[in-house]
Coordinates of C-alpha atoms in Angstrom, one line a residue:
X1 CA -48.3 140.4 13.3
X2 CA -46.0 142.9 11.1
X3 CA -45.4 145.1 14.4
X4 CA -44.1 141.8 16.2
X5 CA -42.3 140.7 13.7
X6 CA -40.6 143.9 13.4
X7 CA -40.0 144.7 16.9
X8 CA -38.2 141.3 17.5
X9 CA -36.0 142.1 14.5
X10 CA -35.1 145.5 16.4
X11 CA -33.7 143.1 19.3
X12 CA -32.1 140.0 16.9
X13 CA -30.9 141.5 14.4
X14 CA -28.3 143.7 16.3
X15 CA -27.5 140.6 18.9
X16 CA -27.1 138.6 15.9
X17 CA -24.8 140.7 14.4
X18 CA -22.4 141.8 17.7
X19 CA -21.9 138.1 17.9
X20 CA -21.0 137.7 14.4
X21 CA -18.4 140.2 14.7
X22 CA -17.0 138.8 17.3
X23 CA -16.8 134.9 16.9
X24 CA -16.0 135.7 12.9
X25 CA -18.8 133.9 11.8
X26 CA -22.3 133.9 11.6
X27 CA -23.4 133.2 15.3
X28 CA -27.5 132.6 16.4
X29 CA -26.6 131.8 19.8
X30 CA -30.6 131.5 20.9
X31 CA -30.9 128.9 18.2
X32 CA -27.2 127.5 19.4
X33 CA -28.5 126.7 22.9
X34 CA -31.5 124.7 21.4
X35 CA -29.9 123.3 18.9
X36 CA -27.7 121.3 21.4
X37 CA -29.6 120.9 24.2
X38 CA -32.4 119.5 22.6
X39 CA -31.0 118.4 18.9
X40 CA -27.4 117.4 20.5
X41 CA -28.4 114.0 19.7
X42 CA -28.0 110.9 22.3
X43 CA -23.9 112.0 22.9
X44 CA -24.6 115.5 23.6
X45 CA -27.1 117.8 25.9
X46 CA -27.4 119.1 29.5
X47 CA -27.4 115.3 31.2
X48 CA -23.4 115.6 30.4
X49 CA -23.1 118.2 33.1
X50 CA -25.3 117.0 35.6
X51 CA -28.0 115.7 36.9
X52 CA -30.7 115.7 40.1
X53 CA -33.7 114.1 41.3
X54 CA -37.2 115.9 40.3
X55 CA -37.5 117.8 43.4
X56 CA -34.4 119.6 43.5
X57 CA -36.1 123.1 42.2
X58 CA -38.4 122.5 45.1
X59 CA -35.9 122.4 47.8
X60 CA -33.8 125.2 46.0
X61 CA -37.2 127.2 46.3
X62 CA -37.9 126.7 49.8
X63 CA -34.3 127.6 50.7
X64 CA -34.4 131.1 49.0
X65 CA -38.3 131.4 49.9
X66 CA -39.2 129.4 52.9
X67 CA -43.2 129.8 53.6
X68 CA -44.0 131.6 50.4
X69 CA -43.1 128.3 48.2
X70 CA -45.9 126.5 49.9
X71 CA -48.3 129.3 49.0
X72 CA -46.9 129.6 45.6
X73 CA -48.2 126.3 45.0
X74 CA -51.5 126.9 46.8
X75 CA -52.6 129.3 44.8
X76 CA -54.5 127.4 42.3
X77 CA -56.2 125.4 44.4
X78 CA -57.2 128.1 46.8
X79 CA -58.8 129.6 43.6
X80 CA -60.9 126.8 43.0
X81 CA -61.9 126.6 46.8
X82 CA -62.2 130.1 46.4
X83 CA -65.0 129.8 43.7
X84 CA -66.8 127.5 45.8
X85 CA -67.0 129.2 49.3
X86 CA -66.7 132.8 48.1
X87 CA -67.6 133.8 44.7
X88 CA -68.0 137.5 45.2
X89 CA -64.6 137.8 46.1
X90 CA -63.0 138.6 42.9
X91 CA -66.3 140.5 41.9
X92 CA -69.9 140.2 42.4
X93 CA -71.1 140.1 38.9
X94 CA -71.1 136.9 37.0
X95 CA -70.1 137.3 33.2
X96 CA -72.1 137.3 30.6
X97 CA -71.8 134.4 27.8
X98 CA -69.1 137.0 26.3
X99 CA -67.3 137.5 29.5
X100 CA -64.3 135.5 30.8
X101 CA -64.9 134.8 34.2
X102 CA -62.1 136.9 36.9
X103 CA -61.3 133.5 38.3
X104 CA -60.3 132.0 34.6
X105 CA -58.5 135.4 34.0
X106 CA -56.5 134.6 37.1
X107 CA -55.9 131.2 36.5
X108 CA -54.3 131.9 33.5
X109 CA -52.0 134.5 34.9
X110 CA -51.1 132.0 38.2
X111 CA -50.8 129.5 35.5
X112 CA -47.3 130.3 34.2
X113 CA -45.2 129.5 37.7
X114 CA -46.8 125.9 37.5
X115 CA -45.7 125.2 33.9
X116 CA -42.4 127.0 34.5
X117 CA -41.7 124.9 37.6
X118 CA -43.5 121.7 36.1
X119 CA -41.1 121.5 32.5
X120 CA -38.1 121.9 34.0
X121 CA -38.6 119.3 37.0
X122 CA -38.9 116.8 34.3
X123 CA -35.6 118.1 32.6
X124 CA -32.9 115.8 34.3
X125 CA -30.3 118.6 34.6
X126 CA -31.0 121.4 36.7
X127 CA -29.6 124.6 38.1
X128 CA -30.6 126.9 40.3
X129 CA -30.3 129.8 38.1
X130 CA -33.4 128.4 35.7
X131 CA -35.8 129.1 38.5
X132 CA -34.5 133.3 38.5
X133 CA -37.2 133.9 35.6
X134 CA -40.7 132.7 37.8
X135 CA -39.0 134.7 41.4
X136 CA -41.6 137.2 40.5
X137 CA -44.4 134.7 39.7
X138 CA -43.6 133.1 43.0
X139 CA -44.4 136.0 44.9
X140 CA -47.7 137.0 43.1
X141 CA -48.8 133.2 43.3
X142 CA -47.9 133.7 46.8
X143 CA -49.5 136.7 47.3
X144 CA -52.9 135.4 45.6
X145 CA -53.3 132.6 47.7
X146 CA -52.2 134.8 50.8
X147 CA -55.3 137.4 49.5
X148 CA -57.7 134.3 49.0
X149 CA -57.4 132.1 52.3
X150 CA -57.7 135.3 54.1
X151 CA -61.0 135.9 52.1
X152 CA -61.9 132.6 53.5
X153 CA -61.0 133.4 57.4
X154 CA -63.0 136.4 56.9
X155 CA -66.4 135.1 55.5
X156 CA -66.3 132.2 58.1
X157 CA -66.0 135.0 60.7
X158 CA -68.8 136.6 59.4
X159 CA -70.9 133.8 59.5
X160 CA -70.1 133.1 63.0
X161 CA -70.3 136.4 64.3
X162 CA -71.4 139.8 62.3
X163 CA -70.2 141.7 59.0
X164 CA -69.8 144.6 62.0
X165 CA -67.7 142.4 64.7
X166 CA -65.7 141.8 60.9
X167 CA -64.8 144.4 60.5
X168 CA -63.5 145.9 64.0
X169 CA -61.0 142.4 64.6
X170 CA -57.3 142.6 63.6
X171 CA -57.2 138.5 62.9
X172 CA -56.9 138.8 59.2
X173 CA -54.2 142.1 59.5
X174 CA -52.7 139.6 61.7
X175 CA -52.1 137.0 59.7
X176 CA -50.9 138.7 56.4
X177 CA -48.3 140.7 58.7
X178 CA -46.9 137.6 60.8
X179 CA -46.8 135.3 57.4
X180 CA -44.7 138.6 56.2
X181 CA -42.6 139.1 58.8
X182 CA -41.9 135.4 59.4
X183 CA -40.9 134.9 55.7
X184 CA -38.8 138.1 56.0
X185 CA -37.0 136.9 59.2
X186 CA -36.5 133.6 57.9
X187 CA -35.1 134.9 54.7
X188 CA -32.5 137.3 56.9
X189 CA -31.5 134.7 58.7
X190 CA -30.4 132.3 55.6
X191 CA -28.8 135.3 54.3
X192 CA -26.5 135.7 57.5
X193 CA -26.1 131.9 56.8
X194 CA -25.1 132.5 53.1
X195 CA -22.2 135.3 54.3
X196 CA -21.2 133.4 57.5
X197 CA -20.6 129.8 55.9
X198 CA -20.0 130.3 52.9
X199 CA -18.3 134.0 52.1
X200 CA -14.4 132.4 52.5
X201 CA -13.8 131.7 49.1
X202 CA -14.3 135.3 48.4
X203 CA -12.5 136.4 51.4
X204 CA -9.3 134.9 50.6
X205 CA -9.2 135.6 47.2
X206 CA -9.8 139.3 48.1
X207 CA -6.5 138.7 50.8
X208 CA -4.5 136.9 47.6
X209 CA -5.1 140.7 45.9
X210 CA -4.7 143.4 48.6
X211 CA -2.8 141.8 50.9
X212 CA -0.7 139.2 49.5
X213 CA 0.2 140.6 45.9
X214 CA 1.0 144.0 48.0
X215 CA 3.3 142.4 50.3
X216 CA 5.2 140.9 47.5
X217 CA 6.0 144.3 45.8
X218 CA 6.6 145.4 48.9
X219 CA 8.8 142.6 49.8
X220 CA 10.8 143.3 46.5
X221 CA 11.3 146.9 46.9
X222 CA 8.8 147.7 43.9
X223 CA 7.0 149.6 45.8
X224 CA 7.1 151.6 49.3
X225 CA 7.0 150.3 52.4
X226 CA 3.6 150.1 54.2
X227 CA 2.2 151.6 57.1
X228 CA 2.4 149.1 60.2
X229 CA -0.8 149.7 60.8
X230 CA -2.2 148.5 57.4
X231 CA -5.6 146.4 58.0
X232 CA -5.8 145.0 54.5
X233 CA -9.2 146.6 54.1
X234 CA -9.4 147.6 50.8
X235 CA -11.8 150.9 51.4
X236 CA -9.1 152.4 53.3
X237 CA -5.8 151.9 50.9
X238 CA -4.4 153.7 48.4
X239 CA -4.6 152.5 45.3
X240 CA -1.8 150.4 44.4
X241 CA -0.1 149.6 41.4
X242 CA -0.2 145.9 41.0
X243 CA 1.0 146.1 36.9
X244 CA 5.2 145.3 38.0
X245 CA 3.5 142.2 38.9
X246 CA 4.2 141.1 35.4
X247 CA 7.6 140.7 35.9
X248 CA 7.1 137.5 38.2
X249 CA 5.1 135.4 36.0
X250 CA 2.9 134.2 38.5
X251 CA 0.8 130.6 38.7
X252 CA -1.8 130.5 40.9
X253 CA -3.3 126.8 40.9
X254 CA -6.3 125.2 41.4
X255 CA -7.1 121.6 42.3
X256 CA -10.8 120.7 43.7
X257 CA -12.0 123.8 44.6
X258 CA -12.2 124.5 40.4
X259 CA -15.7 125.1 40.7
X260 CA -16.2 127.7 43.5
X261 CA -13.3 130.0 41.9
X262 CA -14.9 133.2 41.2
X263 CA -13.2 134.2 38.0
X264 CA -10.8 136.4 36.9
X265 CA -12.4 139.5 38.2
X266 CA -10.8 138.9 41.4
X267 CA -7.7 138.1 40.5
X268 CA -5.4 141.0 39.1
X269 CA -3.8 141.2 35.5
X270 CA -0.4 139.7 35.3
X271 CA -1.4 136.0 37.7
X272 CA -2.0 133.3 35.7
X273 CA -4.6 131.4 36.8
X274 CA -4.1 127.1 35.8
X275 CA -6.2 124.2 37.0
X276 CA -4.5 121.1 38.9
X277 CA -5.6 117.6 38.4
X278 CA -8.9 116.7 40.7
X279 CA -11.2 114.0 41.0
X280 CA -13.1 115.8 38.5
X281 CA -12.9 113.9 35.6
X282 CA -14.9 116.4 33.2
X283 CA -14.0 119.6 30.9
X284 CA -12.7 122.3 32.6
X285 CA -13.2 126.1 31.5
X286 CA -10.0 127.4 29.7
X287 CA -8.9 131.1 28.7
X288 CA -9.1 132.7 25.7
X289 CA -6.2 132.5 23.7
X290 CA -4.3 136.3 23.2
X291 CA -5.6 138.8 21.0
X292 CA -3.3 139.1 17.7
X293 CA -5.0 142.5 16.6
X294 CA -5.6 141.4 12.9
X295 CA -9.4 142.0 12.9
X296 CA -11.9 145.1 13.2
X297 CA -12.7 143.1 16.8
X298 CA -10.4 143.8 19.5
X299 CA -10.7 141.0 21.5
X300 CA -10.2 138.3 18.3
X301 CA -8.6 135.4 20.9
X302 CA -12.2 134.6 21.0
X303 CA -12.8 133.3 17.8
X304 CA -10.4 130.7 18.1
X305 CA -11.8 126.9 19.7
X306 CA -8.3 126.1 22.1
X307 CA -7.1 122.7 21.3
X308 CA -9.1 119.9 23.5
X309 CA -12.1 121.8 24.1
X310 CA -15.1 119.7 23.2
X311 CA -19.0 119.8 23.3
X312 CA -19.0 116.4 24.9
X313 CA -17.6 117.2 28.4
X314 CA -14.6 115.2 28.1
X315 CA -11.6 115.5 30.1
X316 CA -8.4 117.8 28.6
X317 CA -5.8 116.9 30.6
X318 CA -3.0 119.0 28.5
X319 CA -4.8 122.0 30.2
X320 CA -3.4 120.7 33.1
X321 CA 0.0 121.6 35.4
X322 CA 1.9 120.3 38.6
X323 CA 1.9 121.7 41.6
X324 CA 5.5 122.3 41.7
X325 CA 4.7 125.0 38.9
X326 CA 2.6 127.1 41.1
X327 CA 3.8 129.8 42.9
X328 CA 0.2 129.8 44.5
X329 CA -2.6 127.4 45.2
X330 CA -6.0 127.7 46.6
X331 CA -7.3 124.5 48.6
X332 CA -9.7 123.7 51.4
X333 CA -9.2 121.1 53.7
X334 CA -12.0 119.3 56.0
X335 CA -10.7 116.8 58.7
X336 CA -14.4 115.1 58.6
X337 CA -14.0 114.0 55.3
X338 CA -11.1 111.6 56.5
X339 CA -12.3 108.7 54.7
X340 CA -13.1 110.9 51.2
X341 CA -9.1 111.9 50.3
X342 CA -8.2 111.3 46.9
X343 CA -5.0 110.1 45.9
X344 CA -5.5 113.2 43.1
X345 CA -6.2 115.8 45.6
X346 CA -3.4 115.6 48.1
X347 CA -3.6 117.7 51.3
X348 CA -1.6 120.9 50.5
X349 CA -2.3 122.6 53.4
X350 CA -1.3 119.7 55.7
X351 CA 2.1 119.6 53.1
X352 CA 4.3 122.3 55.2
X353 CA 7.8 121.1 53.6
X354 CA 6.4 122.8 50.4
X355 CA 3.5 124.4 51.0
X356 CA 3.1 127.9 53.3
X357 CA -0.4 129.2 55.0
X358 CA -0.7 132.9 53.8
X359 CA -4.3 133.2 54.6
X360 CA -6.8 130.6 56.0
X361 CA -10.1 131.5 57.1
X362 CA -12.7 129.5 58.4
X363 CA -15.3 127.4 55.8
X364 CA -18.3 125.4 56.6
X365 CA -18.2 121.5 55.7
X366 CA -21.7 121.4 55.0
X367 CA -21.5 117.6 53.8
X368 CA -20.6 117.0 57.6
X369 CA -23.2 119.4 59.3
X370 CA -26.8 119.3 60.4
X371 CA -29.3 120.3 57.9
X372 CA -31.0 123.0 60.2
X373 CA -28.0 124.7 61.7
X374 CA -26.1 124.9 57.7
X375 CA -29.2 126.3 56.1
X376 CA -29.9 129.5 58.8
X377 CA -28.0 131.7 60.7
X378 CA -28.3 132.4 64.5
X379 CA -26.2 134.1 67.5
X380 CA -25.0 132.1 69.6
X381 CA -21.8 129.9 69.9
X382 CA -24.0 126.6 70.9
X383 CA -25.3 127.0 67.4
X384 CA -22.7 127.7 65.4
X385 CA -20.7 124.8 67.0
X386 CA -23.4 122.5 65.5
X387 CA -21.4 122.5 62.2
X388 CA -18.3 121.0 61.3
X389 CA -15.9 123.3 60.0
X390 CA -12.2 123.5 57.7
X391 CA -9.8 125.6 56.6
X392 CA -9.9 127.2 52.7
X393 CA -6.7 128.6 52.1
X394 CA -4.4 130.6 50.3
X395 CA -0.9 128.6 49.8
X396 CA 2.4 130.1 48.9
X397 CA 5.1 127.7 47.5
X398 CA 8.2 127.9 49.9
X399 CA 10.5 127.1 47.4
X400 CA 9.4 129.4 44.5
X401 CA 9.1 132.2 47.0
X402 CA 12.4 131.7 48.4
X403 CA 13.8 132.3 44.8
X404 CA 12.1 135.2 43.8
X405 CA 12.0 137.1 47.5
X406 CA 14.5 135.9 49.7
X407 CA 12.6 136.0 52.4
X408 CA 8.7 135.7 52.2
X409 CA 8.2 135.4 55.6
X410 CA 7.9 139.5 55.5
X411 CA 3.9 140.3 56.4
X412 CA 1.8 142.8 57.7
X413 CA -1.4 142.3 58.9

């Protein structure tokens, strides 16, 4: 008990005290999760952020595992049939009065998936990043239950032939290698799905940085003109020096897409980034506020709460700025959704008096798209022209670039 107790205190006790120093305060943040997500009381907790039916983890599951789910969830009760029709599977000794039984042993250890999966189904808010803990479980219940109905194919094929003709067929290499192969192709092809339908957002961000920003120093003679040629693709530039950026000031807004931007990772120092108003009617993330240097902790903006952040998911709109004050806005736009505009999310890219398409690449609109077709990926145009599709853009301000460029109609490809 000692030894546990002072391993853990090798792990807390310097998490505990990095987070300290850095909020200014003493910080648990293990026991701050729990403390409001299940002591919030009835005005606080994860419901305030969302909530889905029961089997939403299940359908989340099949999407990133396909056949292997179903097995997953087999496992138990192939262990029990397993018990039944053929003991001497997992051993052909029976335990002694002292002995745990093997199938007991490996209850316990396929256990863990079904109480994982079980707890938080009942939790109304879900995400899909609570299932990344039981992957692994998933794919040894998976495996077990692969292991044990094979065990059952082969003692029936004993029976009804030999333990000789048993042991010459291929059935049972057969069926482990197809189920393998058919989860694997099934899983490439969701993958290809993933990038194909749903890899834009990234896309044009990474335009906004190496081609756009580029173009603009370029455009103003801070840095050397380009090579005709230039492709935009990053591996093949030199590296540019984005820092006279500063001098701009420059917004880039954005309305409903808030929660598919990627953060600021992909979006260079010296752009502010601003949310517009939406239909979203709940908190938004905010930025730290700027380092004044006055503690041992460099980055002491974090230890102050911004003004009209709450715990209680309410709506700040003082975070909030027009789209006349943007020099650059990120949007989508699906014609199917005709009947679903918002008076507060105008169509920008349809707005050309104001609004000017630097980049707009293709973007699934999976609410208007077949089920099948939007979940996998497969050649062919007949296929692909299942879905519906929009445009998510990258939008330059006419007006605001006219002022600070002249002439922003100067690109390169």
């Amino acid at each position: 008990m000692l030894g546990c107790v002072f391993l853990a205190s090798l792990l807390f006790i310097p998490v505990i005290g990095l987070d300290s120093i850095a909020y200014g305060k003493l910080a648990i943040v293990p026991w701050n999760i729990i403390s409001y997500n299940i002591f919030g009381g009835a005005e606080r907790g994860p419901d305030l952020y969302g909530t889905e039916p029961w089997h939403f983890y299940l359908f989340n599951l099949v999407l990133n595992f396909n056949v292997l789910v179903g097995l997953a969830l087999f496992s138990l009760p192939a262990l029990l049939v397993t018990s039944r029709v053929d003991y001497a599977r997992l051993g052909t000794n029976k335990p002694s009065e002292y002995e745990t039984s093997s199938f007991s042993i490996l209850a316990i250890r396929l256990a863990p998936f079904y109480l994982w999966l079980g707890i938080l189904s009942l939790q109304s808010h879900k995400e899909e990043r609570f299932m990344f803990p039981i992957y692994p479980l998933l794919c040894f219940n998976a495996a077990v239950a692969l292991y044990l109905v094979r065990g059952w194919l082969e003692t029936y094929y004993i029976k009804m032939t030999s333990q000789y003709q048993a042991s010459k067929t291929s059935t049972m290499t057969l069926l482990t290698t197809n189920v393998l192969i058919g989860s694997v192709v099934i899983s490439c092809l969701r993958t290809a799905a993933l990038f194909n339908y749903y890899h834009t957002p990234l896309s044009v961000y990474f335009h906004f940085e190496h081609v756009e920003l580029p173009r603009l120093l370029n455009a103003t003679n801070l840095i050397p003109p380009f090579d005709p040629s230039r492709d935009g693709r990053h591996s093949e530039d030199r590296e540019i020096d984005l820092s006279p950026l500063k001098q701009f000031n420059l917004r880039l807004c954005i309305g409903k897409e808030w929660y598919r931007f990627p953060g600021h990772y992909l979006v260079p120092n010296g752009v502010e980034v601003r949310f517009m108003k939406s239909a979203f009617d709940g908190l938004l993330p905010q930025p730290f506020l700027t380092n004044n240097g006055t503690s041992i902790w460099p980055w002491d903006g974090m230890r102050a709460v911004p003004p009209g952040l709450n715990d209680l998911n309410k709506e700040s709109s003082e975070y909030y700025v027009a789209a006349s004050t943007c020099d650059y806005i990120i949007d989508s736009d699906f014609p199917s959704r005709s009947s679903d505009f918002s008076p507060l999310e105008p169509r920008y890219v349809q707005d050309k008096e104001f609004w000017e398409r630097v980049n707009c690449q293709q973007f699934l609109d999976s609410a208007n798209s077949p089920i099948l077709s939007r979940i996998l990926w497969l050649p062919g145009q007949s296929w692909w022209n299942r879905n519906q599709y929009g445009d998510y853009c990258l939008l330059r301000n006419k007006e605001r670039a006219l002022e600070r460029e002249g002439n922003p109609s100067i690109l390169y490809q």
